[in-house]
mmCIF file of C-alpha atoms and ligand atoms in Angstrom:
data_model
loop_
_atom_site.group_PDB
_atom_site.id
_atom_site.type_symbol
_atom_site.label_atom_id
_atom_site.label_comp_id
_atom_site.label_asym_id
_atom_site.label_seq_id
_atom_site.Cartn_x
_atom_site.Cartn_y
_atom_site.Cartn_z
ATOM 1 C CA MET A 1 107.977 148.006 98.400
ATOM 2 C CA ASN A 2 109.425 146.368 101.767
ATOM 3 C CA ARG A 3 110.827 142.705 101.918
ATOM 4 C CA ILE A 4 107.956 140.476 101.804
ATOM 5 C CA ASP A 5 108.914 136.525 103.443
ATOM 6 C CA LEU A 6 108.224 133.883 100.367
ATOM 7 C CA SER A 7 109.523 131.316 102.748
ATOM 8 C CA THR A 8 108.073 128.899 103.756
ATOM 9 C CA ASP A 9 107.879 125.210 105.486
ATOM 10 C CA TYR A 10 108.413 121.551 102.342
ATOM 11 C CA LEU A 11 108.622 118.299 104.485
ATOM 12 C CA GLY A 12 110.567 119.416 106.747
ATOM 13 C CA LEU A 13 113.309 121.737 104.603
ATOM 14 C CA ARG A 14 113.141 125.149 104.465
ATOM 15 C CA LEU A 15 112.613 126.892 101.475
ATOM 16 C CA SER A 16 112.945 130.314 100.116
ATOM 17 C CA SER A 17 109.367 129.710 97.472
ATOM 18 C CA PRO A 18 106.411 127.753 97.764
ATOM 19 C CA LEU A 19 107.101 127.721 93.265
ATOM 20 C CA VAL A 20 108.742 124.724 92.578
ATOM 21 C CA ALA A 21 109.370 123.294 89.348
ATOM 22 C CA SER A 22 108.096 120.217 88.690
ATOM 23 C CA ALA A 23 109.192 117.014 88.004
ATOM 24 C CA SER A 24 109.882 117.594 84.323
ATOM 25 C CA PRO A 25 112.513 117.671 81.083
ATOM 26 C CA LEU A 26 113.827 121.245 82.542
ATOM 27 C CA SER A 27 115.173 119.142 85.335
ATOM 28 C CA ARG A 28 117.925 117.352 82.457
ATOM 29 C CA SER A 29 120.095 120.282 81.743
ATOM 30 C CA LEU A 30 122.445 122.542 84.661
ATOM 31 C CA ASP A 31 121.803 125.629 82.921
ATOM 32 C CA THR A 32 118.325 125.671 83.211
ATOM 33 C CA ALA A 33 117.826 124.087 86.795
ATOM 34 C CA LYS A 34 120.630 127.066 86.587
ATOM 35 C CA ARG A 35 118.245 129.507 85.474
ATOM 36 C CA LEU A 36 114.805 127.977 87.183
ATOM 37 C CA GLU A 37 116.980 128.796 91.115
ATOM 38 C CA ASP A 38 117.416 132.093 90.091
ATOM 39 C CA ALA A 39 114.367 132.806 88.708
ATOM 40 C CA GLY A 40 113.064 132.268 92.866
ATOM 41 C CA ALA A 41 112.398 128.243 92.533
ATOM 42 C CA GLY A 42 112.584 127.310 96.375
ATOM 43 C CA ALA A 43 113.046 123.157 95.013
ATOM 44 C CA ILE A 44 113.682 121.469 92.041
ATOM 45 C CA VAL A 45 111.930 118.051 91.388
ATOM 46 C CA MET A 46 113.955 115.495 88.777
ATOM 47 C CA TYR A 47 112.306 114.252 85.936
ATOM 48 C CA SER A 48 111.931 110.404 87.231
ATOM 49 C CA LEU A 49 113.767 107.277 86.698
ATOM 50 C CA PHE A 50 111.116 105.002 86.133
ATOM 51 C CA GLU A 51 110.643 102.013 87.444
ATOM 52 C CA GLU A 52 111.200 100.709 83.093
ATOM 53 C CA GLU A 53 115.033 101.838 83.465
ATOM 54 C CA LEU A 54 115.411 99.854 86.748
ATOM 55 C CA HIS A 55 114.376 96.494 85.528
ATOM 56 C CA HIS A 56 116.179 96.823 82.464
ATOM 57 C CA GLN A 57 119.565 97.568 83.741
ATOM 58 C CA GLU A 58 118.724 94.225 85.779
ATOM 59 C CA GLU A 59 117.839 92.859 82.426
ATOM 60 C CA ALA A 60 121.332 93.847 81.173
ATOM 61 C CA ALA A 61 122.802 92.490 84.524
ATOM 62 C CA SER A 62 121.598 89.182 83.730
ATOM 63 C CA ARG A 63 122.585 88.831 80.684
ATOM 64 C CA PHE A 64 126.192 89.650 80.846
ATOM 65 C CA LEU A 65 126.399 87.009 83.733
ATOM 66 C CA ILE A 66 124.856 84.347 81.559
ATOM 67 C CA ASN A 67 126.986 85.189 78.123
ATOM 68 C CA ALA A 68 129.908 85.608 80.679
ATOM 69 C CA GLY A 69 128.877 82.130 82.353
ATOM 70 C CA ILE A 70 129.327 80.341 78.607
ATOM 71 C CA GLY A 71 132.354 81.384 77.184
ATOM 72 C CA HIS A 72 131.759 84.633 76.096
ATOM 73 C CA GLY A 73 135.219 86.216 78.573
ATOM 74 C CA GLU A 74 134.987 89.195 76.129
ATOM 75 C CA ALA A 75 131.494 90.518 76.096
ATOM 76 C CA ASP A 76 132.863 93.141 78.430
ATOM 77 C CA SER A 77 134.409 94.477 75.350
ATOM 78 C CA PHE A 78 130.626 94.904 74.026
ATOM 79 C CA LEU A 79 127.782 94.054 76.491
ATOM 80 C CA PRO A 80 126.518 97.642 77.959
ATOM 81 C CA PHE A 81 128.345 97.478 81.114
ATOM 82 C CA GLY A 82 131.507 99.353 78.772
ATOM 83 C CA SER A 83 132.550 103.308 80.214
ATOM 84 C CA SER A 84 130.443 103.664 77.128
ATOM 85 C CA TYR A 85 127.937 102.767 77.468
ATOM 86 C CA ARG A 86 125.772 104.521 80.741
ATOM 87 C CA HIS A 87 122.495 103.059 82.289
ATOM 88 C CA GLY A 88 119.634 104.567 83.452
ATOM 89 C CA LEU A 89 119.712 104.802 87.260
ATOM 90 C CA ASP A 90 124.110 105.989 86.720
ATOM 91 C CA GLN A 91 122.957 108.519 84.484
ATOM 92 C CA TYR A 92 120.354 109.930 86.551
ATOM 93 C CA LEU A 93 122.939 109.516 89.470
ATOM 94 C CA GLU A 94 125.371 112.093 87.676
ATOM 95 C CA GLN A 95 122.892 114.451 87.031
ATOM 96 C CA LEU A 96 121.478 113.757 90.341
ATOM 97 C CA ALA A 97 125.178 114.511 91.739
ATOM 98 C CA ALA A 98 125.633 117.201 89.296
ATOM 99 C CA LEU A 99 122.329 119.298 89.963
ATOM 100 C CA LYS A 100 123.386 119.122 93.980
ATOM 101 C CA ARG A 101 126.316 120.561 93.301
ATOM 102 C CA THR A 102 125.305 123.282 90.501
ATOM 103 C CA LEU A 103 122.320 125.378 92.745
ATOM 104 C CA ASP A 104 121.836 125.948 96.338
ATOM 105 C CA ILE A 105 118.487 124.687 96.531
ATOM 106 C CA PRO A 106 117.395 121.471 97.467
ATOM 107 C CA VAL A 107 117.191 118.654 94.711
ATOM 108 C CA ILE A 108 114.101 115.706 94.646
ATOM 109 C CA ALA A 109 114.299 113.207 92.600
ATOM 110 C CA SER A 110 111.880 111.120 91.294
ATOM 111 C CA LEU A 111 110.358 107.692 91.709
ATOM 112 C CA ASN A 112 107.621 106.489 89.420
ATOM 113 C CA GLY A 113 106.835 103.508 88.709
ATOM 114 C CA THR A 114 103.815 100.631 89.970
ATOM 115 C CA SER A 115 104.986 96.965 90.866
ATOM 116 C CA LEU A 116 105.649 95.714 94.223
ATOM 117 C CA ASP A 117 108.848 93.630 93.005
ATOM 118 C CA GLY A 118 112.218 95.647 94.287
ATOM 119 C CA TRP A 119 112.671 98.979 92.544
ATOM 120 C CA VAL A 120 111.836 101.419 94.915
ATOM 121 C CA ASP A 121 114.669 99.412 96.486
ATOM 122 C CA HIS A 122 117.168 101.509 94.107
ATOM 123 C CA GLY A 123 116.371 105.061 96.961
ATOM 124 C CA GLN A 124 119.163 104.730 98.706
ATOM 125 C CA TRP A 125 121.045 105.489 95.855
ATOM 126 C CA LEU A 126 119.600 107.892 95.518
ATOM 127 C CA GLU A 127 119.620 109.442 98.834
ATOM 128 C CA GLU A 128 122.916 108.367 98.689
ATOM 129 C CA ALA A 129 124.442 110.998 95.565
ATOM 130 C CA GLY A 130 122.269 113.715 97.816
ATOM 131 C CA ALA A 131 119.016 113.940 97.023
ATOM 132 C CA ASP A 132 117.029 116.563 99.617
ATOM 133 C CA ALA A 133 114.262 114.264 99.194
ATOM 134 C CA LEU A 134 112.965 111.426 96.846
ATOM 135 C CA GLU A 135 109.133 112.306 95.433
ATOM 136 C CA LEU A 136 106.886 108.136 95.000
ATOM 137 C CA ASN A 137 104.844 108.789 91.311
ATOM 138 C CA VAL A 138 103.135 105.364 91.617
ATOM 139 C CA TYR A 139 101.303 105.673 88.182
ATOM 140 C CA TYR A 140 98.796 102.960 88.421
ATOM 141 C CA LEU A 141 95.656 102.273 86.302
ATOM 142 C CA CYS A 142 93.826 99.861 87.285
ATOM 143 C CA ALA A 143 91.942 98.402 85.122
ATOM 144 C CA ASP A 144 91.612 95.533 86.497
ATOM 145 C CA PRO A 145 88.073 93.517 87.654
ATOM 146 C CA ASN A 146 89.805 91.604 89.970
ATOM 147 C CA GLU A 147 91.328 94.598 92.188
ATOM 148 C CA SER A 148 89.338 96.197 94.945
ATOM 149 C CA GLY A 149 90.583 99.966 95.129
ATOM 150 C CA ALA A 150 91.616 99.163 98.970
ATOM 151 C CA GLY A 151 93.669 96.677 97.257
ATOM 152 C CA VAL A 152 95.077 99.650 95.497
ATOM 153 C CA GLU A 153 95.392 101.716 98.148
ATOM 154 C CA GLU A 154 97.592 99.516 99.776
ATOM 155 C CA ARG A 155 100.350 98.091 96.201
ATOM 156 C CA TYR A 156 101.362 102.202 96.888
ATOM 157 C CA LEU A 157 101.175 102.224 100.394
ATOM 158 C CA GLU A 158 104.432 98.942 100.389
ATOM 159 C CA LEU A 159 105.963 100.489 98.285
ATOM 160 C CA LEU A 160 105.760 103.366 100.366
ATOM 161 C CA ARG A 161 106.925 101.507 102.722
ATOM 162 C CA ALA A 162 109.709 98.991 100.931
ATOM 163 C CA LEU A 163 111.662 103.002 100.494
ATOM 164 C CA ARG A 164 111.706 104.075 103.583
ATOM 165 C CA LYS A 165 113.462 100.974 105.503
ATOM 166 C CA GLN A 166 115.584 102.082 102.464
ATOM 167 C CA VAL A 167 115.635 106.373 103.314
ATOM 168 C CA SER A 168 115.876 108.282 105.285
ATOM 169 C CA VAL A 169 115.402 111.808 103.148
ATOM 170 C CA PRO A 170 112.099 113.318 103.466
ATOM 171 C CA ILE A 171 108.982 110.901 101.533
ATOM 172 C CA SER A 172 106.827 112.747 99.201
ATOM 173 C CA MET A 173 104.370 110.771 97.868
ATOM 174 C CA LYS A 174 102.451 111.866 94.372
ATOM 175 C CA LEU A 175 99.029 110.795 94.039
ATOM 176 C CA SER A 176 96.277 110.143 91.204
ATOM 177 C CA PRO A 177 92.441 111.551 92.176
ATOM 178 C CA TYR A 178 90.967 108.719 91.849
ATOM 179 C CA PHE A 179 90.582 107.133 95.516
ATOM 180 C CA SER A 180 87.041 106.729 97.370
ATOM 181 C CA GLY A 181 88.100 107.900 100.607
ATOM 182 C CA LEU A 182 91.393 110.086 99.662
ATOM 183 C CA ALA A 183 91.510 111.813 103.092
ATOM 184 C CA HIS A 184 92.017 108.601 104.597
ATOM 185 C CA PHE A 185 94.249 107.231 102.893
ATOM 186 C CA VAL A 186 96.558 110.175 102.929
ATOM 187 C CA ALA A 187 96.580 110.007 107.014
ATOM 188 C CA CYS A 188 97.917 105.956 106.531
ATOM 189 C CA LEU A 189 100.130 108.086 104.173
ATOM 190 C CA GLU A 190 101.111 109.438 106.749
ATOM 191 C CA GLN A 191 101.163 106.434 109.790
ATOM 192 C CA ALA A 192 102.947 104.327 107.070
ATOM 193 C CA GLY A 193 106.310 106.972 107.210
ATOM 194 C CA ALA A 194 104.728 109.500 104.483
ATOM 195 C CA ASP A 195 106.567 113.198 104.286
ATOM 196 C CA GLY A 196 104.844 114.766 102.119
ATOM 197 C CA VAL A 197 101.636 114.285 99.486
ATOM 198 C CA VAL A 198 101.598 115.428 95.943
ATOM 199 C CA LEU A 199 98.111 116.774 94.685
ATOM 200 C CA PHE A 200 98.084 115.368 92.000
ATOM 201 C CA ASN A 201 99.566 113.508 89.064
ATOM 202 C CA ARG A 202 98.008 114.909 86.024
ATOM 203 C CA PHE A 203 96.991 111.703 83.856
ATOM 204 C CA TYR A 204 97.094 111.848 79.180
ATOM 205 C CA GLN A 205 94.466 110.625 77.979
ATOM 206 C CA PRO A 206 93.938 108.988 75.445
ATOM 207 C CA ASP A 207 91.119 110.507 72.365
ATOM 208 C CA ILE A 208 90.444 108.946 68.793
ATOM 209 C CA ASP A 209 90.949 109.925 65.402
ATOM 210 C CA LEU A 210 88.072 110.037 63.889
ATOM 211 C CA ASP A 211 89.788 110.616 60.308
ATOM 212 C CA ASN A 212 92.821 108.181 60.863
ATOM 213 C CA LEU A 213 90.199 105.385 62.782
ATOM 214 C CA GLN A 214 93.124 105.411 65.550
ATOM 215 C CA VAL A 215 93.900 105.934 69.433
ATOM 216 C CA THR A 216 95.762 108.513 70.021
ATOM 217 C CA SER A 217 97.529 110.027 73.004
ATOM 218 C CA GLN A 218 99.727 113.656 73.300
ATOM 219 C CA LEU A 219 100.375 116.048 76.222
ATOM 220 C CA THR A 220 98.855 118.629 76.648
ATOM 221 C CA TRP A 221 99.378 121.492 78.501
ATOM 222 C CA SER A 222 97.492 122.204 81.493
ATOM 223 C CA ARG A 223 94.985 125.238 82.774
ATOM 224 C CA SER A 224 94.597 128.114 85.259
ATOM 225 C CA ALA A 225 91.015 125.849 85.857
ATOM 226 C CA ASP A 226 93.181 122.798 86.458
ATOM 227 C CA ILE A 227 94.236 123.686 89.684
ATOM 228 C CA GLN A 228 90.326 122.930 90.958
ATOM 229 C CA LEU A 229 90.776 119.546 92.337
ATOM 230 C CA PRO A 230 94.067 120.253 94.090
ATOM 231 C CA LEU A 231 92.382 123.025 94.743
ATOM 232 C CA ARG A 232 88.793 121.331 96.576
ATOM 233 C CA TRP A 233 91.870 118.786 98.975
ATOM 234 C CA VAL A 234 94.526 120.848 100.584
ATOM 235 C CA ALA A 235 91.566 123.497 101.267
ATOM 236 C CA LEU A 236 89.959 119.962 102.729
ATOM 237 C CA LEU A 237 93.476 117.840 104.007
ATOM 238 C CA TYR A 238 94.322 121.487 105.352
ATOM 239 C CA GLY A 239 94.776 121.271 109.774
ATOM 240 C CA LYS A 240 93.724 117.847 109.604
ATOM 241 C CA VAL A 241 96.162 115.848 108.570
ATOM 242 C CA GLY A 242 100.108 116.550 110.108
ATOM 243 C CA LEU A 243 103.016 115.759 106.242
ATOM 244 C CA SER A 244 103.228 118.714 103.548
ATOM 245 C CA LEU A 245 101.026 119.665 101.324
ATOM 246 C CA ALA A 246 101.849 120.555 97.735
ATOM 247 C CA THR A 247 100.224 120.986 94.580
ATOM 248 C CA THR A 248 100.653 119.515 90.658
ATOM 249 C CA SER A 249 98.420 120.375 87.719
ATOM 250 C CA GLY A 250 97.005 124.035 86.271
ATOM 251 C CA VAL A 251 99.540 126.653 87.894
ATOM 252 C CA HIS A 252 99.946 129.192 85.950
ATOM 253 C CA THR A 253 99.449 132.651 86.878
ATOM 254 C CA ALA A 254 100.073 133.501 89.943
ATOM 255 C CA ASP A 255 96.516 134.685 90.408
ATOM 256 C CA ASP A 256 96.692 130.460 90.676
ATOM 257 C CA ALA A 257 99.650 129.592 92.772
ATOM 258 C CA LEU A 258 97.924 132.641 95.877
ATOM 259 C CA LYS A 259 94.609 130.422 95.016
ATOM 260 C CA LEU A 260 96.869 127.415 95.948
ATOM 261 C CA ILE A 261 98.379 128.633 99.291
ATOM 262 C CA LEU A 262 95.263 129.861 101.093
ATOM 263 C CA ALA A 263 93.682 127.067 99.939
ATOM 264 C CA GLY A 264 96.916 125.767 102.411
ATOM 265 C CA ALA A 265 99.074 124.358 99.801
ATOM 266 C CA ASP A 266 103.222 124.772 101.759
ATOM 267 C CA VAL A 267 104.197 124.440 97.717
ATOM 268 C CA THR A 268 102.843 124.745 94.617
ATOM 269 C CA GLN A 269 104.210 122.474 91.447
ATOM 270 C CA LEU A 270 105.381 124.520 88.061
ATOM 271 C CA CYS A 271 105.878 122.605 85.067
ATOM 272 C CA SER A 272 103.105 123.195 82.054
ATOM 273 C CA VAL A 273 103.481 126.960 81.962
ATOM 274 C CA LEU A 274 107.802 126.764 82.463
ATOM 275 C CA LEU A 275 107.926 123.897 79.922
ATOM 276 C CA GLU A 276 105.160 127.005 77.496
ATOM 277 C CA LYS A 277 107.470 130.172 78.827
ATOM 278 C CA GLY A 278 110.890 129.190 79.559
ATOM 279 C CA PRO A 279 112.655 129.113 82.964
ATOM 280 C CA GLY A 280 112.466 132.648 83.304
ATOM 281 C CA HIS A 281 109.394 133.191 84.007
ATOM 282 C CA LEU A 282 109.255 131.968 86.778
ATOM 283 C CA ALA A 283 110.294 134.842 88.169
ATOM 284 C CA THR A 284 107.249 136.801 86.767
ATOM 285 C CA ILE A 285 105.307 134.838 88.812
ATOM 286 C CA GLN A 286 107.237 135.609 91.727
ATOM 287 C CA GLN A 287 107.125 138.919 91.006
ATOM 288 C CA ASN A 288 103.656 139.070 91.037
ATOM 289 C CA MET A 289 102.667 136.930 94.289
ATOM 290 C CA ILE A 290 104.455 139.570 95.894
ATOM 291 C CA ALA A 291 102.219 142.069 94.366
ATOM 292 C CA TRP A 292 99.363 140.564 95.442
ATOM 293 C CA LEU A 293 100.591 140.265 98.581
ATOM 294 C CA ASP A 294 102.086 143.559 99.264
ATOM 295 C CA ARG A 295 98.825 144.918 98.056
ATOM 296 C CA ASN A 296 96.524 143.453 100.328
ATOM 297 C CA GLU A 297 99.110 144.163 103.041
ATOM 298 C CA TYR A 298 100.579 140.829 104.183
ATOM 299 C CA ARG A 299 104.026 140.853 104.730
ATOM 300 C CA SER A 300 104.588 136.898 104.504
ATOM 301 C CA ILE A 301 103.439 133.428 102.646
ATOM 302 C CA ALA A 302 103.352 131.895 106.705
ATOM 303 C CA ASP A 303 99.759 134.815 107.459
ATOM 304 C CA VAL A 304 98.153 133.306 104.096
ATOM 305 C CA LYS A 305 98.492 130.095 103.650
ATOM 306 C CA GLY A 306 95.293 127.352 104.891
ATOM 307 C CA TYR A 307 93.736 131.160 105.408
ATOM 308 C CA LEU A 308 90.402 129.922 103.286
ATOM 309 C CA SER A 309 91.077 126.171 103.982
ATOM 310 C CA ARG A 310 88.518 124.103 105.465
ATOM 311 C CA GLU A 311 88.799 124.867 108.220
ATOM 312 C CA ARG A 312 89.834 129.048 108.876
ATOM 313 C CA CYS A 313 86.923 130.183 106.153
ATOM 314 C CA ALA A 314 83.545 131.908 106.502
ATOM 315 C CA ASP A 315 81.719 128.996 104.690
ATOM 316 C CA PRO A 316 83.684 125.544 105.488
ATOM 317 C CA GLY A 317 79.805 123.842 103.076
ATOM 318 C CA ILE A 318 81.663 125.712 100.116
ATOM 319 C CA PHE A 319 83.651 122.353 99.832
ATOM 320 C CA ASP A 320 81.066 119.786 100.580
ATOM 321 C CA ARG A 321 78.532 118.495 99.187
ATOM 322 C CA SER A 322 76.128 121.365 100.914
ATOM 323 C CA ASN A 323 77.450 123.700 97.882
ATOM 324 C CA TYR A 324 76.483 121.309 95.184
ATOM 325 C CA LEU A 325 72.428 121.677 96.249
ATOM 326 C CA ALA A 326 73.139 125.458 96.477
ATOM 327 C CA LEU A 327 74.561 125.798 92.735
ATOM 328 C CA LEU A 328 72.392 123.658 91.876
ATOM 329 C CA ASP A 329 69.050 126.220 92.477
ATOM 330 C CA ASN A 330 71.046 128.856 91.856
ATOM 331 C CA TYR A 331 71.753 128.115 87.854
ATOM 332 C CA SER A 332 69.938 130.246 85.949
ATOM 333 C CA ARG A 333 70.017 129.217 82.335
ATOM 334 C CA ALA A 334 72.175 131.685 79.551
ATOM 335 C CA LYS A 335 69.859 134.424 77.605
ATOM 336 C CA GLY A 336 68.578 133.278 74.768
ATOM 337 C CA VAL A 337 68.334 129.355 76.025
ATOM 338 C CA ARG A 338 64.902 127.491 75.836
ATOM 339 C CA ARG A 339 63.256 125.874 79.222
HETATM 340 C C1 FMN B 1 107.100 117.322 79.128
HETATM 341 C C2 FMN B 1 106.569 116.538 81.003
HETATM 342 C C3 FMN B 1 107.225 115.796 81.778
HETATM 343 C C4 FMN B 1 106.674 115.341 82.741
HETATM 344 N N1 FMN B 1 107.777 114.272 83.287
HETATM 345 C C5 FMN B 1 107.185 113.611 84.162
HETATM 346 C C6 FMN B 1 108.412 112.480 85.063
HETATM 347 O O1 FMN B 1 109.573 112.486 84.623
HETATM 348 N N2 FMN B 1 107.915 112.483 86.779
HETATM 349 C C7 FMN B 1 106.581 113.013 87.226
HETATM 350 O O2 FMN B 1 106.290 112.402 88.305
HETATM 351 N N3 FMN B 1 105.636 113.946 86.495
HETATM 352 C C8 FMN B 1 105.993 114.263 84.843
HETATM 353 N N4 FMN B 1 105.303 115.538 84.288
HETATM 354 C C9 FMN B 1 104.254 115.671 85.403
HETATM 355 C C10 FMN B 1 104.181 117.438 85.315
HETATM 356 O O3 FMN B 1 105.858 117.186 86.657
HETATM 357 C C11 FMN B 1 103.330 117.528 86.745
HETATM 358 O O4 FMN B 1 102.993 117.361 87.260
HETATM 359 C C12 FMN B 1 102.398 117.841 85.109
HETATM 360 O O5 FMN B 1 102.447 118.462 84.750
HETATM 361 C C13 FMN B 1 100.998 119.064 85.238
HETATM 362 O O6 FMN B 1 101.630 120.691 86.583
HETATM 363 P P1 FMN B 1 101.165 121.272 85.124
HETATM 364 O O7 FMN B 1 100.269 122.236 85.349
HETATM 365 O O8 FMN B 1 102.061 121.971 85.995
HETATM 366 O O9 FMN B 1 101.650 120.758 84.073
HETATM 367 C C14 FMN B 1 105.546 115.824 83.356
HETATM 368 C C15 FMN B 1 104.570 116.875 82.944
HETATM 369 C C16 FMN B 1 104.882 116.958 81.420
HETATM 370 C C17 FMN B 1 104.221 118.037 80.416
#
């Protein structure tokens, strides 16, 4: 098999592979992160630093100041500022710096939160600790009848602008699919300084346990079918916006990753499959991708990227509403199902 060039550009970074390890606990261990690199990951996104952890740090700081002010001079021996206490931000910065020392591939730090009260300003610390880029995950569920879609978009843009002011490294926005004018919003993000988007955040949905009459919530692995929503949107956005396109959700096999790249993704992120099968499985997916490219006489990722995007495929309508009507027209009942 001749050598096939898997390299791709993402957020202005040259990656050796379009397979990127998604934000997950896998980056909490240096050994696991190294195994991801050895398996061929093009970059690694760290688990998120959550807004709540940053607020916790601020609360702890003000508790310390208040206590110090009322005369507990010995406070620094038991308040959480001694060397034994490592708050969220410190821990995160240490792990980021350690990942940078251990790995040659780019390390993308991740910030996760929703409020507009200044937490993204901490992004500058991540840049200083060596992050090659930042991923901003605004995990925001708008259930307030008084908040409009325009208001939600403005919240995202405001957070992005605030972070953009703090850092010069590339920023990608990890989005949910719930935007009424997604293409326009992505263009607004680009104008506001985003270098890429990650499509789409996977929301973990609540359920109801009928036996115990309780609302439950649990993490479930994605399935390959989950690539279809990001696939459509990457195909629609490819060639229309200038920023990098990443997908997350549902990549379990080489076929999944190839489909997303054919639709126009610069990179695809993997999480569930790596948690299920271990970091080394990334190498199997990569080898199978290479085998497919070789069998079909492609020499590089660049040869296939966007080849079946809406802009370039033979039947662009398939990504649009018109295809919906055609599908309904051609629907035939399963054998044995009565009218
Ligand atoms: C255990 C677990 C932890 C995760 N932690 C984060 C996180 O810290 N930040 C984040 O943006 N996404 C996080 N995610 C979401 C993943 O990065 C990914 O976007 C999602 O699981 C969809 O990809 P998949 O189908 O490959 O699992 C987490 C997912 C799982 C299962």
